[in-house]
Amino acid sequence: MNYQVAKDKIIVTNIEDFNIEHILECGQVFTYTKNAENDYNVYSKNKFAHVYFYDNKYVIETSDPNYFVDFFDLETDYSLIKRKLTSYENMQDAINFGSGIRILKQDMLEILIGFILSSNNNIERIKKTMQKIRTYGENMGGYYAFPTLDRLCNITEQQFKDMGAGYRAKYLVDVCKQLKSVNIQETFFYDDNQLKNWLLSLCGVGPKVADCILLFGYHRCTSFPVDTWIEKVYWDIFKQKKSRLKMSQDLINYFGDLSGYAQQYLFFYKRNQK
DNA sequence: TTCCAGGCTATGT
DNA sequence: ACATAGCATGGA
């Protein structure tokens, strides 16, 4: 894969490991809309990008190309990651199926809110709620920025409910209060254990959601979120049942530094099997 | 109508 | 430490 940065766009060529559908539909992100096949709008913080396939290339149109070079993790060699993962059993099919997956570098606050909403919920509704929450953010002309923490703190439980958060509305109000008393920048220097323990202390954040925030909000790739789909994958690999915590530990021991990447290929593949 | 959706909290053993 | 009910909501 290669890319070129211009003033108002990025051009991605040799796209064997960049596929916008794989990237957005593999469950790591809720802040996008689909215009057509291979044509999406992507929102992150106060930024926006229009991504589409054209002439065997991807075009990422945006007013801030450098931001999206980082967001799409374009400096990481996913061909190398896939080559390493190929040596594992049961991985070849998943890698072929989701060959264009990349793990996005998303905003921690958006990930936190999104995955608190994810519990016992479905992806379409999470996306709708996230889009509605965005209307409380700054109007950027044509779209809204995701609300800052100060703005989020002014949203009431009833307003979150009206946006479809359900019983998670209370968690959102409480977690915003909790975050206000923390220097969030410092949390980026925590080691994996410190960070997970802190995340588990937040309202609405249990083991699975904490692992998702570690992986998608902090890019800690030695994290392996276990959900209903990964439970099935675990059975395929190890032929036994365990608690989700132990499954996650086994999978991290198995995949090591590649855990987060393996999780995404396997999740996307399993979730889309008939 | 009933079941399910990338689980969490609270409350038991 | 482990097991289970209840949780809002909308779509199939």
Short mmCIF file of N, CA and C in Angstrom, two decimals, chain A residues 43-149:
data_model
loop_
_atom_site.label_atom_id
_atom_site.label_comp_id
_atom_site.label_asym_id
_atom_site.label_seq_id
_atom_site.Cartn_x
_atom_site.Cartn_y
_atom_site.Cartn_z
N TYR A 43 -16.51 10.56 10.38
CA TYR A 43 -16.41 11.68 11.32
C TYR A 43 -15.54 11.27 12.51
N SER A 44 -14.65 12.18 12.91
CA SER A 44 -13.83 11.94 14.10
C SER A 44 -13.54 13.28 14.75
N LYS A 45 -13.86 13.40 16.03
CA LYS A 45 -13.70 14.67 16.75
C LYS A 45 -14.39 15.78 15.95
N ASN A 46 -13.64 16.82 15.58
CA ASN A 46 -14.25 17.89 14.78
C ASN A 46 -13.85 17.80 13.31
N LYS A 47 -13.39 16.59 12.91
CA LYS A 47 -12.91 16.40 11.54
C LYS A 47 -13.90 15.58 10.71
N PHE A 48 -13.75 15.69 9.41
CA PHE A 48 -14.63 14.98 8.48
C PHE A 48 -13.82 14.56 7.26
N ALA A 49 -14.14 13.37 6.75
CA ALA A 49 -13.51 12.93 5.50
C ALA A 49 -14.54 12.21 4.63
N HIS A 50 -14.44 12.43 3.33
CA HIS A 50 -15.24 11.71 2.35
C HIS A 50 -14.32 10.71 1.66
N VAL A 51 -14.63 9.43 1.80
CA VAL A 51 -13.74 8.38 1.30
C VAL A 51 -14.46 7.61 0.20
N TYR A 52 -13.81 7.49 -0.95
CA TYR A 52 -14.45 6.74 -2.03
C TYR A 52 -13.40 6.09 -2.93
N PHE A 53 -13.87 5.06 -3.61
CA PHE A 53 -13.03 4.28 -4.52
C PHE A 53 -13.14 4.87 -5.92
N TYR A 54 -12.00 5.06 -6.58
CA TYR A 54 -12.03 5.62 -7.93
C TYR A 54 -10.77 5.19 -8.68
N ASP A 55 -10.95 4.59 -9.85
CA ASP A 55 -9.81 4.26 -10.71
C ASP A 55 -8.76 3.41 -9.98
N ASN A 56 -9.27 2.38 -9.29
CA ASN A 56 -8.39 1.46 -8.57
C ASN A 56 -7.58 2.13 -7.46
N LYS A 57 -8.09 3.28 -6.98
CA LYS A 57 -7.44 3.97 -5.86
C LYS A 57 -8.53 4.36 -4.86
N TYR A 58 -8.11 4.69 -3.68
CA TYR A 58 -9.02 5.33 -2.73
C TYR A 58 -8.67 6.81 -2.61
N VAL A 59 -9.72 7.63 -2.59
CA VAL A 59 -9.54 9.05 -2.37
C VAL A 59 -10.12 9.40 -1.00
N ILE A 60 -9.34 10.05 -0.18
CA ILE A 60 -9.80 10.52 1.13
C ILE A 60 -9.82 12.03 1.09
N GLU A 61 -11.00 12.60 0.82
CA GLU A 61 -11.13 14.06 0.72
C GLU A 61 -11.37 14.64 2.10
N THR A 62 -10.55 15.60 2.48
CA THR A 62 -10.67 16.19 3.82
C THR A 62 -9.90 17.50 3.89
N SER A 63 -10.32 18.36 4.81
CA SER A 63 -9.60 19.61 5.00
C SER A 63 -8.36 19.41 5.86
N ASP A 64 -8.21 18.21 6.44
CA ASP A 64 -7.04 17.95 7.30
C ASP A 64 -6.43 16.58 6.99
N PRO A 65 -5.73 16.48 5.85
CA PRO A 65 -5.17 15.18 5.45
C PRO A 65 -4.24 14.57 6.49
N ASN A 66 -3.44 15.39 7.15
CA ASN A 66 -2.48 14.82 8.11
C ASN A 66 -3.20 14.12 9.25
N TYR A 67 -4.33 14.69 9.67
CA TYR A 67 -5.10 14.04 10.73
C TYR A 67 -5.53 12.64 10.30
N PHE A 68 -5.98 12.52 9.06
CA PHE A 68 -6.50 11.22 8.62
C PHE A 68 -5.41 10.23 8.21
N VAL A 69 -4.22 10.72 7.93
CA VAL A 69 -3.08 9.80 7.76
C VAL A 69 -2.89 9.03 9.06
N ASP A 70 -2.95 9.75 10.16
CA ASP A 70 -2.83 9.08 11.46
C ASP A 70 -4.08 8.25 11.77
N PHE A 71 -5.25 8.82 11.51
CA PHE A 71 -6.52 8.15 11.83
C PHE A 71 -6.61 6.78 11.15
N PHE A 72 -6.25 6.74 9.88
CA PHE A 72 -6.32 5.48 9.13
C PHE A 72 -5.06 4.62 9.31
N ASP A 73 -4.15 5.06 10.17
CA ASP A 73 -2.97 4.27 10.51
C ASP A 73 -2.16 3.92 9.27
N LEU A 74 -2.00 4.91 8.37
CA LEU A 74 -1.42 4.64 7.05
C LEU A 74 0.07 4.33 7.11
N GLU A 75 0.73 4.65 8.22
CA GLU A 75 2.17 4.39 8.33
C GLU A 75 2.48 2.96 8.76
N THR A 76 1.45 2.22 9.16
CA THR A 76 1.68 0.85 9.62
C THR A 76 1.57 -0.12 8.45
N ASP A 77 2.48 -1.08 8.41
CA ASP A 77 2.54 -2.05 7.32
C ASP A 77 1.64 -3.25 7.63
N TYR A 78 0.41 -3.19 7.13
CA TYR A 78 -0.53 -4.28 7.41
C TYR A 78 -0.23 -5.54 6.60
N SER A 79 0.52 -5.41 5.51
CA SER A 79 0.95 -6.62 4.79
C SER A 79 1.84 -7.46 5.68
N LEU A 80 2.69 -6.78 6.42
CA LEU A 80 3.59 -7.49 7.34
C LEU A 80 2.80 -8.16 8.47
N ILE A 81 1.83 -7.43 9.02
CA ILE A 81 0.99 -8.00 10.09
C ILE A 81 0.25 -9.23 9.58
N LYS A 82 -0.29 -9.14 8.39
CA LYS A 82 -1.03 -10.27 7.83
C LYS A 82 -0.11 -11.46 7.56
N ARG A 83 1.11 -11.16 7.12
CA ARG A 83 2.07 -12.23 6.87
C ARG A 83 2.38 -12.97 8.18
N LYS A 84 2.57 -12.22 9.24
CA LYS A 84 2.84 -12.85 10.55
C LYS A 84 1.65 -13.69 11.01
N LEU A 85 0.45 -13.17 10.81
CA LEU A 85 -0.74 -13.87 11.30
C LEU A 85 -1.05 -15.13 10.48
N THR A 86 -0.55 -15.15 9.24
CA THR A 86 -0.82 -16.30 8.38
C THR A 86 -0.25 -17.59 8.96
N SER A 87 0.80 -17.48 9.80
CA SER A 87 1.42 -18.68 10.36
C SER A 87 0.52 -19.33 11.42
N TYR A 88 -0.52 -18.61 11.85
CA TYR A 88 -1.46 -19.21 12.80
C TYR A 88 -2.51 -20.02 12.06
N GLU A 89 -2.92 -21.13 12.69
CA GLU A 89 -4.03 -21.89 12.12
C GLU A 89 -5.31 -21.07 12.17
N ASN A 90 -6.21 -21.35 11.30
CA ASN A 90 -7.53 -20.72 11.30
C ASN A 90 -7.52 -19.24 10.94
N MET A 91 -6.38 -18.71 10.53
CA MET A 91 -6.34 -17.27 10.25
C MET A 91 -6.42 -16.93 8.77
N GLN A 92 -6.01 -17.87 7.91
CA GLN A 92 -5.90 -17.55 6.49
C GLN A 92 -7.24 -17.07 5.90
N ASP A 93 -8.31 -17.81 6.20
CA ASP A 93 -9.61 -17.45 5.65
C ASP A 93 -10.06 -16.07 6.15
N ALA A 94 -9.86 -15.84 7.43
CA ALA A 94 -10.28 -14.56 8.02
C ALA A 94 -9.51 -13.40 7.41
N ILE A 95 -8.21 -13.61 7.17
CA ILE A 95 -7.37 -12.56 6.59
C ILE A 95 -7.77 -12.29 5.13
N ASN A 96 -8.05 -13.36 4.40
CA ASN A 96 -8.49 -13.17 3.01
C ASN A 96 -9.81 -12.41 2.96
N PHE A 97 -10.69 -12.74 3.90
CA PHE A 97 -12.03 -12.13 3.91
C PHE A 97 -11.97 -10.65 4.27
N GLY A 98 -11.14 -10.31 5.25
CA GLY A 98 -11.04 -8.91 5.71
C GLY A 98 -9.70 -8.30 5.40
N SER A 99 -9.22 -8.57 4.17
CA SER A 99 -7.84 -8.21 3.81
C SER A 99 -7.56 -6.71 3.91
N GLY A 100 -8.61 -5.90 3.86
CA GLY A 100 -8.40 -4.44 3.86
C GLY A 100 -8.64 -3.79 5.20
N ILE A 101 -8.74 -4.60 6.26
CA ILE A 101 -8.97 -4.05 7.61
C ILE A 101 -7.74 -3.29 8.09
N ARG A 102 -7.98 -2.17 8.75
CA ARG A 102 -6.93 -1.46 9.50
C ARG A 102 -7.54 -1.01 10.81
N ILE A 103 -6.76 -0.97 11.87
CA ILE A 103 -7.29 -0.51 13.15
C ILE A 103 -7.13 1.00 13.23
N LEU A 104 -8.26 1.68 13.30
CA LEU A 104 -8.27 3.14 13.30
C LEU A 104 -7.72 3.70 14.61
N LYS A 105 -7.14 4.89 14.50
CA LYS A 105 -6.70 5.60 15.72
C LYS A 105 -7.74 6.65 16.05
N GLN A 106 -8.70 6.21 16.86
CA GLN A 106 -9.85 7.07 17.14
C GLN A 106 -9.70 7.84 18.44
N ASP A 107 -10.59 8.81 18.60
CA ASP A 107 -10.59 9.63 19.80
C ASP A 107 -11.11 8.82 20.98
N MET A 108 -10.37 8.86 22.07
CA MET A 108 -10.71 8.06 23.25
C MET A 108 -12.11 8.37 23.77
N LEU A 109 -12.49 9.65 23.78
CA LEU A 109 -13.79 10.01 24.33
C LEU A 109 -14.93 9.45 23.48
N GLU A 110 -14.79 9.52 22.16
CA GLU A 110 -15.82 8.98 21.27
C GLU A 110 -15.94 7.46 21.41
N ILE A 111 -14.80 6.80 21.57
CA ILE A 111 -14.79 5.35 21.75
C ILE A 111 -15.45 4.98 23.08
N LEU A 112 -15.11 5.72 24.11
CA LEU A 112 -15.68 5.45 25.44
C LEU A 112 -17.21 5.54 25.40
N ILE A 113 -17.72 6.62 24.86
CA ILE A 113 -19.17 6.80 24.78
C ILE A 113 -19.79 5.71 23.89
N GLY A 114 -19.19 5.48 22.74
CA GLY A 114 -19.72 4.51 21.79
C GLY A 114 -19.81 3.11 22.38
N PHE A 115 -18.78 2.69 23.10
CA PHE A 115 -18.78 1.31 23.60
C PHE A 115 -19.54 1.17 24.91
N ILE A 116 -19.76 2.25 25.64
CA ILE A 116 -20.72 2.16 26.75
C ILE A 116 -22.11 1.92 26.15
N LEU A 117 -22.39 2.57 25.04
CA LEU A 117 -23.68 2.36 24.36
C LEU A 117 -23.80 0.95 23.79
N SER A 118 -22.68 0.28 23.57
CA SER A 118 -22.71 -0.98 22.82
C SER A 118 -23.27 -2.16 23.63
N SER A 119 -23.34 -2.02 24.95
CA SER A 119 -23.71 -3.19 25.75
C SER A 119 -25.16 -3.59 25.50
N ASN A 120 -25.34 -4.86 25.17
CA ASN A 120 -26.67 -5.40 24.87
C ASN A 120 -27.42 -4.53 23.87
N ASN A 121 -26.72 -4.11 22.84
CA ASN A 121 -27.28 -3.17 21.86
C ASN A 121 -26.85 -3.62 20.48
N ASN A 122 -27.44 -3.06 19.44
CA ASN A 122 -27.00 -3.41 18.09
C ASN A 122 -26.34 -2.24 17.39
N ILE A 123 -25.48 -2.56 16.45
CA ILE A 123 -24.58 -1.56 15.87
C ILE A 123 -25.34 -0.43 15.19
N GLU A 124 -26.44 -0.75 14.50
CA GLU A 124 -27.19 0.30 13.81
C GLU A 124 -27.72 1.34 14.79
N ARG A 125 -28.22 0.85 15.94
CA ARG A 125 -28.78 1.80 16.89
C ARG A 125 -27.68 2.59 17.59
N ILE A 126 -26.55 1.96 17.83
CA ILE A 126 -25.41 2.67 18.43
C ILE A 126 -25.01 3.81 17.49
N LYS A 127 -24.95 3.51 16.19
CA LYS A 127 -24.58 4.54 15.22
C LYS A 127 -25.56 5.70 15.23
N LYS A 128 -26.86 5.37 15.30
CA LYS A 128 -27.87 6.43 15.32
C LYS A 128 -27.71 7.31 16.56
N THR A 129 -27.53 6.69 17.70
CA THR A 129 -27.40 7.46 18.94
C THR A 129 -26.15 8.33 18.89
N MET A 130 -25.05 7.78 18.40
CA MET A 130 -23.82 8.57 18.30
C MET A 130 -23.99 9.78 17.38
N GLN A 131 -24.75 9.58 16.31
CA GLN A 131 -25.00 10.68 15.38
C GLN A 131 -25.82 11.77 16.04
N LYS A 132 -26.81 11.35 16.85
CA LYS A 132 -27.64 12.34 17.53
C LYS A 132 -26.85 13.09 18.60
N ILE A 133 -25.96 12.37 19.30
CA ILE A 133 -25.14 13.03 20.31
C ILE A 133 -24.30 14.13 19.66
N ARG A 134 -23.89 13.89 18.43
CA ARG A 134 -23.06 14.85 17.72
C ARG A 134 -23.77 16.21 17.53
N THR A 135 -25.10 16.21 17.54
CA THR A 135 -25.82 17.50 17.37
C THR A 135 -25.61 18.41 18.59
N TYR A 136 -25.06 17.88 19.67
CA TYR A 136 -24.72 18.72 20.82
C TYR A 136 -23.30 19.28 20.70
N GLY A 137 -22.61 18.92 19.64
CA GLY A 137 -21.26 19.44 19.43
C GLY A 137 -21.28 20.71 18.59
N GLU A 138 -20.10 21.25 18.34
CA GLU A 138 -20.00 22.49 17.58
C GLU A 138 -20.46 22.29 16.14
N ASN A 139 -21.22 23.24 15.64
CA ASN A 139 -21.66 23.18 14.24
C ASN A 139 -20.50 23.59 13.34
N MET A 140 -20.04 22.63 12.51
CA MET A 140 -18.89 22.89 11.66
C MET A 140 -19.30 23.32 10.26
N GLY A 141 -20.60 23.54 10.04
CA GLY A 141 -21.09 23.90 8.71
C GLY A 141 -21.21 22.68 7.84
N GLY A 142 -22.38 22.06 7.87
CA GLY A 142 -22.58 20.83 7.11
C GLY A 142 -22.50 19.58 7.96
N TYR A 143 -21.81 19.66 9.08
CA TYR A 143 -21.76 18.54 10.01
C TYR A 143 -21.43 19.07 11.40
N TYR A 144 -21.53 18.17 12.39
CA TYR A 144 -21.24 18.56 13.77
C TYR A 144 -19.98 17.87 14.28
N ALA A 145 -19.22 18.61 15.08
CA ALA A 145 -18.10 18.00 15.80
C ALA A 145 -18.66 17.13 16.92
N PHE A 146 -17.90 16.12 17.33
CA PHE A 146 -18.31 15.39 18.53
C PHE A 146 -18.19 16.34 19.71
N PRO A 147 -19.17 16.32 20.62
CA PRO A 147 -19.13 17.27 21.75
C PRO A 147 -17.87 17.11 22.60
N THR A 148 -17.33 18.22 23.04
CA THR A 148 -16.24 18.17 24.01
C THR A 148 -16.79 17.63 25.33
N LEU A 149 -15.91 17.28 26.25
CA LEU A 149 -16.36 16.76 27.54
C LEU A 149 -17.24 17.77 28.27
#
